[in-house]
Amino acid sequence: MRQKNPPRQFQDRLDQVRRDMREKSIQALLIAHPADYFYLTGFTGEDSAILVTPRSVVVVTDGRFEGAAQKEVGWTSVRFRKGELTPELIAAVQSSRCTRVAIQPTKMSVATREALRKGLKGVRLVDAPPTLSQMRECKNASELKKIDIAIRVAESAYRAMLKTIRIGQTELELAARLEYEMKRRGSTEPAFGSIVAIDANAALPHAVPGQGRVKKGSLILFDWGATLDGYRSDLTRTVFVGSIPTKFKAIYEAVLTSQKKAIAAICAGVRMCDVDAVARQHITDCGFGDRFTHGLGHGLGLDVHESPSLSWRSDQKLRAGMVVTVEPGIYLPGLGGVRIEDDVRVTSKGCQVMSHLSKSLATSVIDVAR
Ligand code: ZN
Ligand code: ZN
């Protein structure tokens, strides 16, 4: 059956995926990761999947997303499942008659993979090449615009939230305020579980907000982002209530300078590990090398953590159009931590910092009313 033509941007992306499928003798590609099928089709339904063959796209979803399917992917064939997703996927693959089918092993549960293997006798399941992740690394003008709006919303919400901080408020209250202010500005959901971490809690790079309270002299670390049109922002700022202890003054300056040096090193053609090394070297020179315990940054787009990984582990080169976070940090167990994170677009001549919240040492000290 010949399908209707998809909108231009999806046609181009599907063409690219299909070229790669041909080269690798893959007859069908099964995609169950929401950001991936949104990228290829514009479909926003959850708990769904798509099957891409040389001539068709089949969307497998359920009744909750009938309206979305009609509106967004009228050009595909849509199958509505009555029960679980996997049996319907098996039926979709079987009716495609494809016998060499690629799946994304890292984006699918082991249980689903096993169920597919068992249910698809006579079909060879192979690992999909990383083509789609690589395509998503470089953003076009319209994607950059959406990320830019997600950044603006996160920044404006943060400024509004800062004005409402009072002594005695909990991390959870501040996180709720931040998320409320983002929603007011059009963010459909937080880009990820917002982090608000006070004092010792900020020593954990992936802190969870809890009952920690704002005190005079507190350190507060905020790591948050907005989602607009599916695209996300991811920012971190660390502030001090009233005054900054001498120890943290040195740490703050080490992190800030490390981040600025790394940003200055970003340019298409430069290896990820070399940018990470610039940031890490400065922090090491300041005496805190063993307290910078994570990679420098990550790709940002439809997923908050996506390819590439801006870390010592990757010798991949930066390409123009990539959007990466740059987020060095220093963590002192039991005391607190400082991280500063901005979102940066890679260009052929260097980079453009897309986020604009102030981060100077002077602006990191805030006044808070009782
Ligand atoms: Zn972050
Ligand atoms: Zn991040």
GROMACS .gro file of C-alpha atoms and ligand atoms in nm:
model
  372
    1MET     CA    1   0.000   0.000   0.000
    2ARG     CA    2   0.138   0.338  -0.100
    3GLN     CA    3   0.120   0.593   0.182
    4LYS     CA    4   0.062   0.966   0.163
    5ASN     CA    5   0.372   1.182   0.163
    6PRO     CA    6   0.498   1.304   0.502
    7PRO     CA    7   0.576   1.671   0.565
    8ARG     CA    8   0.909   1.772   0.412
    9GLN     CA    9   1.128   1.764   0.725
   10PHE     CA   10   1.013   1.413   0.814
   11GLN     CA   11   1.055   1.297   0.454
   12ASP     CA   12   1.419   1.417   0.457
   13ARG     CA   13   1.490   1.243   0.788
   14LEU     CA   14   1.321   0.920   0.678
   15ASP     CA   15   1.516   0.929   0.349
   16GLN     CA   16   1.840   0.949   0.545
   17VAL     CA   17   1.740   0.664   0.777
   18ARG     CA   18   1.630   0.449   0.482
   19ARG     CA   19   1.957   0.511   0.295
   20ASP     CA   20   2.139   0.380   0.598
   21MET     CA   21   1.902   0.084   0.627
   22ARG     CA   22   1.972  -0.008   0.263
   23GLU     CA   23   2.348   0.009   0.317
   24LYS     CA   24   2.320  -0.221   0.616
   25SER     CA   25   2.065  -0.457   0.459
   26ILE     CA   26   1.806  -0.373   0.723
   27GLN     CA   27   1.451  -0.427   0.599
   28ALA     CA   28   1.269  -0.261   0.886
   29LEU     CA   29   1.358  -0.043   1.182
   30LEU     CA   30   1.158  -0.062   1.502
   31ILE     CA   31   1.167   0.251   1.718
   32ALA     CA   32   1.007   0.268   2.061
   33HIS     CA   33   1.191   0.567   2.210
   34PRO     CA   34   0.948   0.866   2.213
   35ALA     CA   35   1.207   1.132   2.120
   36ASP     CA   36   1.323   0.919   1.826
   37TYR     CA   37   0.979   0.856   1.679
   38PHE     CA   38   0.882   1.219   1.740
   39TYR     CA   39   1.194   1.324   1.546
   40LEU     CA   40   1.105   1.102   1.250
   41THR     CA   41   0.728   1.155   1.239
   42GLY     CA   42   0.615   1.432   1.475
   43PHE     CA   43   0.398   1.184   1.669
   44THR     CA   44   0.361   1.285   2.035
   45GLY     CA   45   0.179   0.980   2.176
   46GLU     CA   46   0.341   0.790   2.462
   47ASP     CA   47   0.385   0.415   2.507
   48SER     CA   48   0.395   0.380   2.131
   49ALA     CA   49   0.638   0.271   1.860
   50ILE     CA   50   0.694   0.303   1.488
   51LEU     CA   51   0.807   0.054   1.225
   52VAL     CA   52   0.997   0.209   0.934
   53THR     CA   53   1.021   0.002   0.616
   54PRO     CA   54   1.151   0.113   0.274
   55ARG     CA   55   0.803   0.222   0.168
   56SER     CA   56   0.595   0.268   0.479
   57VAL     CA   57   0.580   0.397   0.832
   58VAL     CA   58   0.352   0.212   1.073
   59VAL     CA   59   0.262   0.380   1.402
   60VAL     CA   60   0.157   0.145   1.682
   61THR     CA   61  -0.030   0.324   1.957
   62ASP     CA   62  -0.350   0.303   2.161
   63GLY     CA   63  -0.689   0.470   2.180
   64ARG     CA   64  -0.571   0.750   2.409
   65PHE     CA   65  -0.372   0.893   2.120
   66GLU     CA   66  -0.627   0.857   1.842
   67GLY     CA   67  -0.666   1.235   1.813
   68ALA     CA   68  -0.292   1.293   1.810
   69ALA     CA   69  -0.248   1.019   1.548
   70GLN     CA   70  -0.510   1.175   1.321
   71LYS     CA   71  -0.362   1.521   1.355
   72GLU     CA   72   0.009   1.439   1.347
   73VAL     CA   73   0.062   1.124   1.144
   74GLY     CA   74  -0.230   1.093   0.904
   75TRP     CA   75   0.030   1.007   0.640
   76THR     CA   76   0.127   0.679   0.813
   77SER     CA   77  -0.062   0.358   0.878
   78VAL     CA   78  -0.177   0.355   1.238
   79ARG     CA   79  -0.245   0.036   1.437
   80PHE     CA   80  -0.434   0.070   1.763
   81ARG     CA   81  -0.346  -0.191   2.019
   82LYS     CA   82  -0.609  -0.332   2.252
   83GLY     CA   83  -0.366  -0.497   2.494
   84GLU     CA   84   0.009  -0.467   2.550
   85LEU     CA   85   0.237  -0.289   2.304
   86THR     CA   86   0.472  -0.579   2.231
   87PRO     CA   87   0.220  -0.827   2.082
   88GLU     CA   88   0.095  -0.551   1.851
   89LEU     CA   89   0.454  -0.475   1.747
   90ILE     CA   90   0.504  -0.842   1.669
   91ALA     CA   91   0.187  -0.837   1.456
   92ALA     CA   92   0.307  -0.521   1.277
   93VAL     CA   93   0.645  -0.677   1.196
   94GLN     CA   94   0.481  -0.999   1.080
   95SER     CA   95   0.243  -0.822   0.844
   96SER     CA   96   0.536  -0.621   0.699
   97ARG     CA   97   0.693  -0.955   0.595
   98CYS     CA   98   1.037  -0.814   0.678
   99THR     CA   99   1.283  -1.077   0.798
  100ARG     CA  100   1.580  -0.863   0.901
  101VAL     CA  101   1.461  -0.604   1.154
  102ALA     CA  102   1.670  -0.361   1.356
  103ILE     CA  103   1.587  -0.261   1.712
  104GLN     CA  104   1.751  -0.006   1.941
  105PRO     CA  105   1.890  -0.231   2.212
  106THR     CA  106   1.990   0.046   2.454
  107LYS     CA  107   1.650   0.215   2.432
  108MET     CA  108   1.435  -0.093   2.494
  109SER     CA  109   1.387  -0.303   2.806
  110VAL     CA  110   1.543  -0.649   2.820
  111ALA     CA  111   1.194  -0.793   2.871
  112THR     CA  112   1.061  -0.630   2.550
  113ARG     CA  113   1.365  -0.748   2.354
  114GLU     CA  114   1.316  -1.104   2.476
  115ALA     CA  115   0.943  -1.097   2.401
  116LEU     CA  116   1.016  -0.975   2.046
  117ARG     CA  117   1.276  -1.246   1.996
  118LYS     CA  118   1.037  -1.516   2.114
  119GLY     CA  119   0.738  -1.383   1.919
  120LEU     CA  120   0.920  -1.325   1.591
  121LYS     CA  121   1.028  -1.668   1.477
  122GLY     CA  122   1.200  -1.655   1.139
  123VAL     CA  123   1.285  -1.285   1.183
  124ARG     CA  124   1.645  -1.187   1.247
  125LEU     CA  125   1.661  -0.905   1.504
  126VAL     CA  126   1.978  -0.696   1.473
  127ASP     CA  127   2.107  -0.393   1.661
  128ALA     CA  128   2.023  -0.064   1.488
  129PRO     CA  129   2.326   0.145   1.388
  130PRO     CA  130   2.366   0.476   1.581
  131THR     CA  131   2.257   0.672   1.271
  132LEU     CA  132   1.947   0.822   1.427
  133SER     CA  133   2.130   0.942   1.740
  134GLN     CA  134   2.399   1.094   1.518
  135MET     CA  135   2.139   1.270   1.303
  136ARG     CA  136   1.979   1.414   1.615
  137GLU     CA  137   2.313   1.552   1.739
  138CYS     CA  138   2.315   1.841   1.489
  139LYS     CA  139   2.019   2.073   1.516
  140ASN     CA  140   1.863   2.262   1.224
  141ALA     CA  141   1.744   2.624   1.249
  142SER     CA  142   1.395   2.532   1.364
  143GLU     CA  143   1.525   2.301   1.638
  144LEU     CA  144   1.772   2.566   1.756
  145LYS     CA  145   1.485   2.813   1.781
  146LYS     CA  146   1.286   2.573   1.998
  147ILE     CA  147   1.580   2.506   2.230
  148ASP     CA  148   1.633   2.880   2.248
  149ILE     CA  149   1.273   2.933   2.362
  150ALA     CA  150   1.307   2.652   2.620
  151ILE     CA  151   1.615   2.834   2.754
  152ARG     CA  152   1.438   3.174   2.768
  153VAL     CA  153   1.147   3.022   2.960
  154ALA     CA  154   1.378   2.848   3.210
  155GLU     CA  155   1.576   3.169   3.263
  156SER     CA  156   1.276   3.393   3.310
  157ALA     CA  157   1.116   3.141   3.551
  158TYR     CA  158   1.439   3.125   3.751
  159ARG     CA  159   1.454   3.505   3.788
  160ALA     CA  160   1.091   3.509   3.904
  161MET     CA  161   1.155   3.225   4.151
  162LEU     CA  162   1.463   3.396   4.298
  163LYS     CA  163   1.248   3.691   4.406
  164THR     CA  164   1.020   3.461   4.607
  165ILE     CA  165   1.285   3.284   4.818
  166ARG     CA  166   1.237   3.325   5.193
  167ILE     CA  167   1.439   3.200   5.491
  168GLY     CA  168   1.291   2.869   5.611
  169GLN     CA  169   1.159   2.751   5.272
  170THR     CA  170   1.234   2.392   5.173
  171GLU     CA  171   1.407   2.260   4.864
  172LEU     CA  172   1.075   2.110   4.752
  173GLU     CA  173   0.897   2.445   4.783
  174LEU     CA  174   1.163   2.616   4.571
  175ALA     CA  175   1.147   2.336   4.312
  176ALA     CA  176   0.767   2.365   4.298
  177ARG     CA  177   0.792   2.743   4.250
  178LEU     CA  178   1.047   2.702   3.973
  179GLU     CA  179   0.832   2.446   3.792
  180TYR     CA  180   0.519   2.659   3.841
  181GLU     CA  181   0.693   2.963   3.693
  182MET     CA  182   0.811   2.753   3.394
  183LYS     CA  183   0.459   2.619   3.332
  184ARG     CA  184   0.317   2.971   3.351
  185ARG     CA  185   0.553   3.056   3.067
  186GLY     CA  186   0.443   2.766   2.848
  187SER     CA  187   0.672   2.479   2.951
  188THR     CA  188   0.472   2.156   2.912
  189GLU     CA  189   0.681   1.970   3.169
  190PRO     CA  190   1.010   2.014   3.353
  191ALA     CA  191   1.292   1.896   3.124
  192PHE     CA  192   1.386   1.652   3.405
  193GLY     CA  193   1.328   1.626   3.780
  194SER     CA  194   1.433   1.974   3.893
  195ILE     CA  195   1.721   1.978   4.139
  196VAL     CA  196   1.715   2.224   4.428
  197ALA     CA  197   1.984   2.127   4.679
  198ILE     CA  198   2.076   2.322   4.990
  199ASP     CA  199   2.416   2.301   5.165
  200ALA     CA  200   2.532   1.937   5.218
  201ASN     CA  201   2.268   1.807   4.973
  202ALA     CA  202   2.439   2.009   4.698
  203ALA     CA  203   2.747   1.786   4.738
  204LEU     CA  204   2.554   1.518   4.546
  205PRO     CA  205   2.571   1.584   4.171
  206HIS     CA  206   2.224   1.424   4.128
  207ALA     CA  207   2.066   1.553   4.447
  208VAL     CA  208   1.691   1.509   4.501
  209PRO     CA  209   1.503   1.805   4.658
  210GLY     CA  210   1.371   1.731   5.005
  211GLN     CA  211   1.309   1.904   5.337
  212GLY     CA  212   1.640   2.095   5.350
  213ARG     CA  213   1.566   2.456   5.445
  214VAL     CA  214   1.705   2.793   5.336
  215LYS     CA  215   1.913   2.951   5.613
  216LYS     CA  216   2.123   3.264   5.635
  217GLY     CA  217   2.455   3.177   5.472
  218SER     CA  218   2.310   2.875   5.283
  219LEU     CA  219   2.443   2.755   4.952
  220ILE     CA  220   2.162   2.666   4.707
  221LEU     CA  221   2.223   2.474   4.385
  222PHE     CA  222   1.951   2.485   4.116
  223ASP     CA  223   1.962   2.252   3.815
  224TRP     CA  224   1.649   2.282   3.603
  225GLY     CA  225   1.509   2.310   3.252
  226ALA     CA  226   1.191   2.369   3.053
  227THR     CA  227   1.030   2.173   2.768
  228LEU     CA  228   0.869   2.349   2.471
  229ASP     CA  229   0.757   2.170   2.154
  230GLY     CA  230   0.944   1.867   2.285
  231TYR     CA  231   1.279   2.050   2.306
  232ARG     CA  232   1.454   2.099   2.637
  233SER     CA  233   1.686   2.334   2.820
  234ASP     CA  234   1.921   2.244   3.105
  235LEU     CA  235   2.081   2.506   3.330
  236THR     CA  236   2.255   2.515   3.667
  237ARG     CA  237   2.328   2.806   3.898
  238THR     CA  238   2.466   2.804   4.251
  239VAL     CA  239   2.385   3.095   4.484
  240PHE     CA  240   2.473   3.194   4.840
  241VAL     CA  241   2.226   3.352   5.082
  242GLY     CA  242   2.361   3.683   5.216
  243SER     CA  243   2.732   3.605   5.197
  244ILE     CA  244   2.977   3.357   5.055
  245PRO     CA  245   3.218   3.162   5.278
  246THR     CA  246   3.586   3.207   5.185
  247LYS     CA  247   3.627   2.839   5.098
  248PHE     CA  248   3.338   2.848   4.854
  249LYS     CA  249   3.455   3.175   4.704
  250ALA     CA  250   3.767   2.997   4.576
  251ILE     CA  251   3.559   2.699   4.462
  252TYR     CA  252   3.308   2.918   4.281
  253GLU     CA  253   3.582   3.101   4.096
  254ALA     CA  254   3.753   2.772   4.005
  255VAL     CA  255   3.429   2.633   3.858
  256LEU     CA  256   3.343   2.955   3.675
  257THR     CA  257   3.687   2.994   3.517
  258SER     CA  258   3.694   2.624   3.428
  259GLN     CA  259   3.361   2.663   3.250
  260LYS     CA  260   3.472   2.977   3.064
  261LYS     CA  261   3.792   2.809   2.949
  262ALA     CA  262   3.600   2.504   2.826
  263ILE     CA  263   3.353   2.722   2.637
  264ALA     CA  264   3.644   2.907   2.473
  265ALA     CA  265   3.783   2.569   2.359
  266ILE     CA  266   3.460   2.457   2.190
  267CYS     CA  267   3.472   2.457   1.811
  268ALA     CA  268   3.367   2.219   1.534
  269GLY     CA  269   3.647   1.965   1.479
  270VAL     CA  270   3.770   1.965   1.841
  271ARG     CA  271   3.748   1.631   2.026
  272MET     CA  272   3.505   1.601   2.319
  273CYS     CA  273   3.777   1.470   2.549
  274ASP     CA  274   3.997   1.771   2.474
  275VAL     CA  275   3.726   2.016   2.585
  276ASP     CA  276   3.669   1.809   2.899
  277ALA     CA  277   4.044   1.815   2.963
  278VAL     CA  278   4.057   2.197   2.948
  279ALA     CA  279   3.791   2.226   3.219
  280ARG     CA  280   3.939   1.945   3.428
  281GLN     CA  281   4.293   2.081   3.408
  282HIS     CA  282   4.188   2.417   3.552
  283ILE     CA  283   4.001   2.254   3.841
  284THR     CA  284   4.300   2.027   3.904
  285ASP     CA  285   4.533   2.330   3.904
  286CYS     CA  286   4.307   2.487   4.169
  287GLY     CA  287   4.350   2.174   4.383
  288PHE     CA  288   4.006   2.018   4.338
  289GLY     CA  289   4.071   1.765   4.058
  290ASP     CA  290   3.937   1.470   4.257
  291ARG     CA  291   3.621   1.662   4.345
  292PHE     CA  292   3.505   1.706   3.983
  293THR     CA  293   3.342   1.367   3.961
  294HIS     CA  294   3.144   1.367   3.635
  295GLY     CA  295   3.183   1.444   3.265
  296LEU     CA  296   3.181   1.805   3.147
  297GLY     CA  297   2.852   1.795   2.957
  298HIS     CA  298   2.612   1.624   2.718
  299GLY     CA  299   2.405   1.676   2.407
  300LEU     CA  300   2.070   1.851   2.455
  301GLY     CA  301   1.757   1.848   2.239
  302LEU     CA  302   1.446   1.630   2.245
  303ASP     CA  303   1.610   1.438   2.531
  304VAL     CA  304   1.781   1.616   2.815
  305HIS     CA  305   2.073   1.375   2.796
  306GLU     CA  306   2.149   1.275   2.442
  307SER     CA  307   2.446   1.212   2.220
  308PRO     CA  308   2.720   1.341   2.214
  309SER     CA  309   2.886   1.297   2.550
  310LEU     CA  310   3.120   1.587   2.626
  311SER     CA  311   3.351   1.381   2.844
  312TRP     CA  312   3.698   1.233   2.882
  313ARG     CA  313   3.560   0.904   2.755
  314SER     CA  314   3.475   1.033   2.406
  315ASP     CA  315   3.722   1.107   2.127
  316GLN     CA  316   3.432   1.199   1.896
  317LYS     CA  317   3.468   1.543   1.735
  318LEU     CA  318   3.231   1.835   1.783
  319ARG     CA  319   3.028   1.927   1.474
  320ALA     CA  320   2.860   2.256   1.382
  321GLY     CA  321   2.496   2.255   1.494
  322MET     CA  322   2.549   2.038   1.799
  323VAL     CA  323   2.403   2.176   2.123
  324VAL     CA  324   2.590   2.070   2.435
  325THR     CA  325   2.581   2.161   2.801
  326VAL     CA  326   2.900   2.276   2.974
  327GLU     CA  327   2.871   2.200   3.345
  328PRO     CA  328   3.183   2.159   3.555
  329GLY     CA  329   3.134   2.117   3.929
  330ILE     CA  330   3.323   2.076   4.254
  331TYR     CA  331   3.164   1.878   4.536
  332LEU     CA  332   3.272   1.865   4.900
  333PRO     CA  333   3.094   1.580   5.080
  334GLY     CA  334   2.905   1.700   5.385
  335LEU     CA  335   2.955   2.067   5.296
  336GLY     CA  336   2.806   2.143   4.955
  337GLY     CA  337   2.889   2.176   4.591
  338VAL     CA  338   2.914   2.433   4.315
  339ARG     CA  339   2.811   2.364   3.957
  340ILE     CA  340   2.752   2.612   3.675
  341GLU     CA  341   2.582   2.493   3.357
  342ASP     CA  342   2.510   2.668   3.030
  343ASP     CA  343   2.381   2.550   2.693
  344VAL     CA  344   2.613   2.607   2.399
  345ARG     CA  345   2.571   2.578   2.022
  346VAL     CA  346   2.877   2.458   1.832
  347THR     CA  347   2.969   2.654   1.518
  348SER     CA  348   3.239   2.619   1.254
  349LYS     CA  349   3.431   2.908   1.409
  350GLY     CA  350   3.374   2.835   1.779
  351CYS     CA  351   3.048   2.842   1.967
  352GLN     CA  352   2.759   3.054   2.079
  353VAL     CA  353   2.644   3.044   2.440
  354MET     CA  354   2.266   3.022   2.415
  355SER     CA  355   2.189   3.086   2.783
  356HIS     CA  356   2.239   3.427   2.937
  357LEU     CA  357   2.173   3.417   3.313
  358SER     CA  358   2.439   3.607   3.504
  359LYS     CA  359   2.695   3.392   3.683
  360SER     CA  360   2.959   3.631   3.816
  361LEU     CA  361   3.075   3.579   4.174
  362ALA     CA  362   2.903   3.907   4.274
  363THR     CA  363   2.563   3.800   4.136
  364SER     CA  364   2.590   3.457   4.306
  365VAL     CA  365   2.526   3.623   4.642
  366ILE     CA  366   2.153   3.689   4.685
  367ASP     CA  367   1.946   3.877   4.940
  368VAL     CA  368   1.663   3.680   5.093
  369ALA     CA  369   1.381   3.821   5.308
  370ARG     CA  370   1.274   3.655   5.631
  371ZN      ZN  371   2.152   2.021   3.442
  372ZN      ZN  372   2.311   1.879   3.219
   0.00000   0.00000   0.00000
